[in-house]
Amino acid sequence: MSRVYNFSAGPAVLPEEVLREAADEMLDYQGSGMSVMEMSHRSKVYDKIIKDAEQDLRDLMNIPDNYKVLFLQGGASQQFAMIPMNLMKNRKAGYIVTGQWAKKAFQEGKIYGEAVKLASSEDKTFSYIPDCSDLAIPDDLDYVYICENNTIYGTKYKTLPNTKGHTLVADVSSCFLSEPVDVSKYGVIYGGVQKNIGPAGVVIVIIREDLITEDTLPGTPTMLKYKTHSDAESLYNTPPCYGIYICGKVFKWIKKMGGLSAMKERNEEKAKILYDFLDQSKMFQGTVVKEDRSLMNVPFVTGNEELDAKFVKEATAAGFVNLKGHRTVGGMRASIYNAMPKEGIEKLVDFMKKFEEENA
Ligand SMILES: *Cc1c(COP(=O)(O)O)cnc(C)c1O
């Protein structure tokens, strides 16, 4: 067996320890005589798995009691519709467009009501986060929507926007559990887990209770009402059982590593290794403004497409895989989520140094 250093943006690297544990439990989960994949979601054994997962997530993020935790399906993209269907009471919401995922959410929002673009960084190919300290925010907005970490472009909000009292909704798919958060500042925090937590197929929604109502837009399907899933504690229908089980293991792994403060420290240390190298390199450059750099997704270019392609090819052969940038941006992108060991980044930087020398 040989594992590569996987810099994929998602589905992405998971802690090796978690994968080994899951492998050990594959045929017989804790004496049940079956795999978690094979058991009823209504069984006692599974009930403990999902309840423990929720509790561990609550512990990690310090989630206040007046917030629900929902384990749903449909990818982060389904939330682009579920959010307006459930929250757009006045049929008007504000969106800050800082990348493709925010833009998709904004466009989806338009289907259900008036989606107001409050700010955008599209003028400079999403290479920065706009100043959101004093935006002109109409009073009658139902919520202000952001994508907190822009997976494709590699930017992250370092301070949350001033929503002037409006409910903040955040897509945190690619920065979930990468650092401590103050949940009380948000109405909804959600993310697909395949970036930083677990296998694709699970979306976690953390939502303040007063936002969960019967009063959804007409025609909202039962399955797309937060209330349906909240009332049934994420067991209205069969949930993505196995995915939730793996998420639960990752939560325990993060706890063991010291929780979110420790994760942040570790992530800062890891990202610094790569950014410091980029800042002094004559060949490779980071593509976003320094103040807004993400700790999770690091895009960079050589400025020469052929050289980029050569780099990606040689890196792959050397065991550093999935470094090709998003198809809309080009260049390279190293996604260095929680589970990427520091050693992976050190070795990548060594490889980049060598490549720079050889191709100078
Ligand atoms: C990957 C990603 C999405 C889309 O996730 P799906 O689960 O594929 O729908 C949405 N938002 C962000 C920030 C992402 O990184």
XYZ file of C-alpha atoms and ligand atoms in Angstrom:
375
model
C 0.000 0.000 0.000
C 1.211 3.471 -0.728
C -0.675 6.658 0.038
C -0.056 9.834 -1.917
C -0.181 13.400 -0.672
C -3.639 14.346 -1.875
C -4.159 18.087 -2.377
C -7.658 17.682 -3.799
C -10.198 20.443 -3.107
C -12.888 17.865 -2.472
C -13.632 15.066 -1.950
C -10.403 15.389 -0.069
C -7.873 13.823 2.254
C -9.174 12.261 5.482
C -7.179 11.355 8.593
C -5.454 8.025 8.021
C -6.315 6.989 11.559
C -10.019 7.395 10.805
C -9.778 5.343 7.635
C -7.961 2.551 9.476
C -10.565 2.494 12.220
C -13.355 2.342 9.670
C -11.524 -0.502 7.917
C -11.220 -2.406 11.193
C -14.932 -2.007 11.819
C -15.990 -2.758 8.262
C -17.280 -6.300 8.763
C -18.362 -6.110 12.373
C -19.148 -2.785 13.982
C -18.511 -3.151 17.710
C -19.931 -6.627 18.052
C -23.088 -5.925 16.038
C -22.030 -8.527 13.495
C -22.570 -6.131 10.629
C -21.125 -3.105 8.899
C -22.539 0.356 9.634
C -23.586 0.308 5.975
C -25.856 -2.627 6.642
C -27.667 -1.571 9.788
C -31.057 0.052 10.261
C -30.959 3.777 10.826
C -33.644 3.127 13.477
C -31.468 0.677 15.412
C -30.080 1.424 18.868
C -26.552 1.000 17.585
C -27.025 3.563 14.857
C -28.905 5.937 17.118
C -25.828 6.128 19.297
C -23.617 6.813 16.263
C -25.669 9.798 15.088
C -26.315 11.160 18.611
C -22.622 10.944 19.496
C -21.681 12.634 16.222
C -24.017 15.514 16.981
C -22.769 15.846 20.550
C -19.124 15.807 19.494
C -19.803 18.496 16.886
C -21.653 20.554 19.510
C -18.676 20.219 21.847
C -16.153 21.134 19.163
C -17.992 24.210 17.918
C -19.530 25.193 21.218
C -22.939 25.231 19.572
C -25.505 27.035 21.739
C -28.632 25.120 22.815
C -30.914 27.251 20.666
C -29.292 25.915 17.498
C -30.225 22.667 15.772
C -27.711 20.446 14.038
C -29.061 18.715 10.941
C -27.363 15.998 8.918
C -28.833 16.264 5.424
C -28.193 15.182 1.843
C -28.150 16.915 -1.519
C -24.730 18.517 -1.307
C -23.961 22.072 -0.377
C -25.600 23.034 -3.668
C -29.039 21.957 -2.471
C -28.768 24.501 0.326
C -28.607 27.220 -2.343
C -32.351 26.533 -2.801
C -33.270 25.310 0.670
C -32.108 28.542 2.278
C -34.422 30.852 0.295
C -37.289 28.327 0.401
C -37.169 28.353 4.195
C -35.866 31.810 5.033
C -37.077 34.219 2.334
C -40.231 35.359 4.133
C -40.096 38.843 2.536
C -38.809 37.360 -0.692
C -35.718 39.507 -0.493
C -32.191 38.562 0.503
C -28.687 39.983 0.166
C -25.731 38.112 -1.291
C -22.049 38.943 -1.180
C -20.507 37.413 -4.261
C -16.910 36.375 -3.623
C -16.578 33.398 -5.942
C -18.334 30.774 -7.967
C -20.143 29.103 -5.094
C -21.476 32.400 -3.779
C -22.500 33.315 -7.304
C -24.367 30.060 -7.764
C -26.196 30.616 -4.480
C -27.015 34.173 -5.574
C -28.392 32.957 -8.895
C -30.460 30.275 -7.175
C -31.787 32.877 -4.740
C -33.158 34.840 -7.706
C -35.519 31.976 -8.496
C -37.353 32.529 -5.224
C -37.358 36.266 -4.785
C -35.313 39.396 -5.076
C -31.659 38.555 -4.567
C -29.666 41.728 -4.001
C -25.952 41.687 -4.767
C -24.567 43.605 -1.794
C -20.927 43.421 -2.877
C -18.744 41.451 -5.248
C -15.075 40.834 -6.006
C -15.687 39.599 -9.511
C -13.975 42.709 -10.952
C -10.610 41.168 -9.989
C -11.460 37.511 -10.595
C -12.456 37.023 -6.965
C -8.904 37.538 -5.710
C -9.991 39.475 -2.601
C -12.798 39.869 -0.077
C -14.636 43.188 -0.413
C -14.846 45.551 2.533
C -18.110 44.553 4.192
C -17.924 46.788 7.242
C -20.525 49.303 6.082
C -22.494 47.987 3.125
C -25.728 49.590 1.997
C -28.098 46.927 3.313
C -31.845 47.334 2.636
C -33.894 47.006 5.827
C -36.281 44.388 4.488
C -33.743 41.653 3.700
C -34.491 38.241 5.134
C -30.798 37.386 5.415
C -27.304 38.207 4.250
C -25.538 35.324 2.539
C -21.804 34.690 2.319
C -19.446 31.934 1.265
C -16.919 32.192 4.054
C -14.000 30.397 2.422
C -13.802 30.484 -1.352
C -12.550 27.058 -2.303
C -11.756 27.851 -5.918
C -10.087 31.244 -5.474
C -8.465 30.731 -2.065
C -9.858 33.685 -0.151
C -11.451 33.785 3.280
C -13.293 36.382 5.325
C -11.059 37.407 8.234
C -13.917 39.397 9.746
C -17.574 38.666 9.174
C -19.613 41.288 7.311
C -21.563 43.840 9.265
C -25.077 42.670 8.422
C -26.665 45.557 10.340
C -28.774 43.225 12.376
C -29.796 40.876 9.583
C -29.474 37.114 9.834
C -26.119 35.888 8.543
C -26.118 32.713 6.462
C -22.728 31.174 5.687
C -21.504 28.397 3.446
C -18.465 27.066 5.302
C -17.961 23.926 3.191
C -14.231 24.425 2.782
C -13.364 25.883 6.195
C -15.607 23.748 8.412
C -13.846 22.936 11.706
C -10.605 24.556 10.561
C -10.697 27.110 13.401
C -12.941 28.171 16.286
C -16.179 29.982 15.376
C -18.705 31.993 17.319
C -21.856 30.213 16.192
C -24.076 32.854 17.799
C -23.042 35.346 15.103
C -24.812 33.285 12.450
C -28.381 32.307 11.719
C -27.292 29.401 9.555
C -23.887 27.772 9.116
C -23.769 24.961 6.625
C -21.357 22.948 4.579
C -20.872 19.860 2.506
C -18.572 17.594 4.485
C -16.451 16.311 1.611
C -13.957 19.153 1.915
C -12.823 18.996 5.501
C -14.871 16.442 7.434
C -15.940 13.274 5.694
C -17.225 11.470 2.628
C -19.426 13.236 0.077
C -23.137 12.768 0.652
C -23.579 14.593 3.948
C -24.355 18.265 4.447
C -24.356 19.658 7.958
C -26.695 22.557 8.705
C -26.430 24.401 12.003
C -29.469 26.621 12.285
C -30.936 28.879 14.958
C -34.248 27.488 16.149
C -36.355 30.569 15.468
C -35.489 30.269 11.760
C -37.083 26.833 11.582
C -40.765 27.392 10.841
C -43.736 25.973 8.958
C -43.826 29.229 7.059
C -41.831 28.201 3.993
C -42.377 29.367 0.424
C -45.421 27.778 -1.255
C -44.524 24.535 -2.968
C -41.545 23.755 -0.766
C -41.229 19.956 -0.743
C -41.432 18.212 2.633
C -37.867 16.987 2.197
C -36.617 20.545 1.700
C -38.133 21.979 4.873
C -35.727 22.405 7.746
C -38.649 21.740 10.083
C -39.141 18.239 8.697
C -35.583 17.258 9.533
C -35.394 19.204 12.754
C -38.571 17.597 14.155
C -37.252 14.145 13.237
C -33.698 14.797 14.475
C -32.262 14.114 11.009
C -34.075 10.763 10.853
C -37.173 11.755 8.855
C -36.046 9.370 6.148
C -32.920 7.271 5.808
C -30.007 9.638 6.377
C -26.586 9.165 4.754
C -25.779 6.704 7.551
C -22.263 5.661 6.660
C -21.152 9.194 5.870
C -22.413 10.451 9.225
C -20.542 7.615 10.943
C -17.276 8.722 9.317
C -17.967 12.378 10.186
C -18.416 11.252 13.788
C -14.997 9.620 13.715
C -13.439 12.776 12.313
C -15.049 14.824 15.099
C -13.462 12.487 17.642
C -10.127 12.779 15.839
C -10.295 16.590 16.010
C -11.191 16.417 19.696
C -8.194 14.192 20.297
C -5.971 16.622 18.405
C -7.009 19.355 20.830
C -10.148 20.822 19.266
C -10.583 23.814 16.999
C -7.982 26.112 18.610
C -5.378 23.422 18.065
C -6.644 22.940 14.501
C -6.284 26.636 13.814
C -2.743 26.720 15.157
C -1.829 23.694 13.110
C -3.485 25.071 9.974
C -1.746 28.431 10.339
C 1.582 26.735 10.737
C 0.966 24.538 7.695
C -0.267 27.345 5.443
C 2.650 29.565 6.435
C 5.138 27.040 5.088
C 3.564 27.240 1.647
C 2.812 30.980 1.624
C 6.326 31.856 2.845
C 7.762 29.836 0.013
C 5.452 31.475 -2.557
C 6.352 34.952 -1.272
C 10.049 34.480 -1.947
C 9.853 32.310 -5.067
C 10.850 33.789 -8.406
C 8.800 31.218 -10.275
C 5.604 30.623 -8.274
C 3.176 33.312 -7.146
C 0.067 33.212 -5.011
C -2.959 34.658 -6.784
C -4.906 36.439 -4.040
C -4.286 39.484 -1.850
C -2.315 38.552 1.252
C -4.825 39.795 3.837
C -7.550 37.536 2.512
C -5.602 34.337 2.046
C -7.321 31.100 2.934
C -5.665 28.611 5.271
C -7.349 25.788 3.367
C -7.026 26.426 -0.372
C -3.844 27.898 -1.802
C -3.931 28.745 -5.518
C -0.668 29.650 -7.259
C 0.700 30.079 -10.769
C 4.001 30.325 -12.605
C 2.558 32.745 -15.127
C 3.295 30.281 -17.911
C 0.675 27.692 -18.788
C 3.148 25.188 -20.190
C 5.279 25.401 -17.098
C 2.159 24.994 -14.921
C 1.264 21.826 -16.811
C 4.811 20.499 -16.528
C 4.779 21.170 -12.797
C 1.463 19.397 -12.248
C 2.652 16.414 -14.263
C 5.953 16.048 -12.446
C 4.361 16.660 -9.053
C 1.840 13.905 -9.739
C 4.605 11.502 -10.683
C 6.363 12.374 -7.418
C 3.253 11.561 -5.354
C 1.757 15.063 -4.911
C -1.613 14.677 -6.561
C -4.618 16.835 -7.488
C -2.634 20.060 -7.671
C -4.212 21.267 -10.887
C -6.158 24.491 -10.356
C -9.909 24.690 -10.897
C -10.804 24.562 -14.575
C -12.042 28.171 -14.439
C -8.821 29.562 -12.941
C -5.983 27.432 -14.286
C -2.595 27.223 -12.593
C -2.324 25.167 -9.436
C -4.179 24.880 -6.171
C -3.058 23.053 -3.061
C -5.939 22.284 -0.727
C -4.442 21.709 2.687
C -7.365 20.736 4.873
C -7.198 19.582 8.512
C -6.148 16.068 7.568
C -3.183 17.118 5.404
C -0.117 16.474 7.535
C 2.488 19.236 7.888
C 4.986 16.845 6.388
C 2.958 16.794 3.148
C 3.373 20.539 2.764
C 7.052 20.516 3.691
C 7.699 17.872 1.085
C 5.648 19.723 -1.510
C 7.680 22.882 -0.878
C 10.921 20.898 -1.223
C 9.627 19.584 -4.510
C 8.697 23.101 -5.680
C 12.165 24.386 -4.781
C 13.770 21.634 -6.780
C 11.440 22.256 -9.721
C 12.261 25.969 -9.622
C 16.003 25.280 -9.685
C 15.711 22.806 -12.524
C 13.502 25.032 -14.652
C 14.976 28.463 -13.919
C -17.617 22.269 -2.977
C -18.391 23.444 -2.546
C -19.762 23.558 -2.816
C -20.543 22.521 -3.607
O -20.669 21.377 -2.891
P -21.576 20.156 -3.394
O -21.660 19.319 -2.171
O -20.844 19.525 -4.520
O -22.885 20.701 -3.806
C -20.423 24.668 -2.344
N -19.778 25.618 -1.648
C -18.463 25.551 -1.399
C -17.801 26.634 -0.623
C -17.726 24.462 -1.830
O -16.419 24.397 -1.569
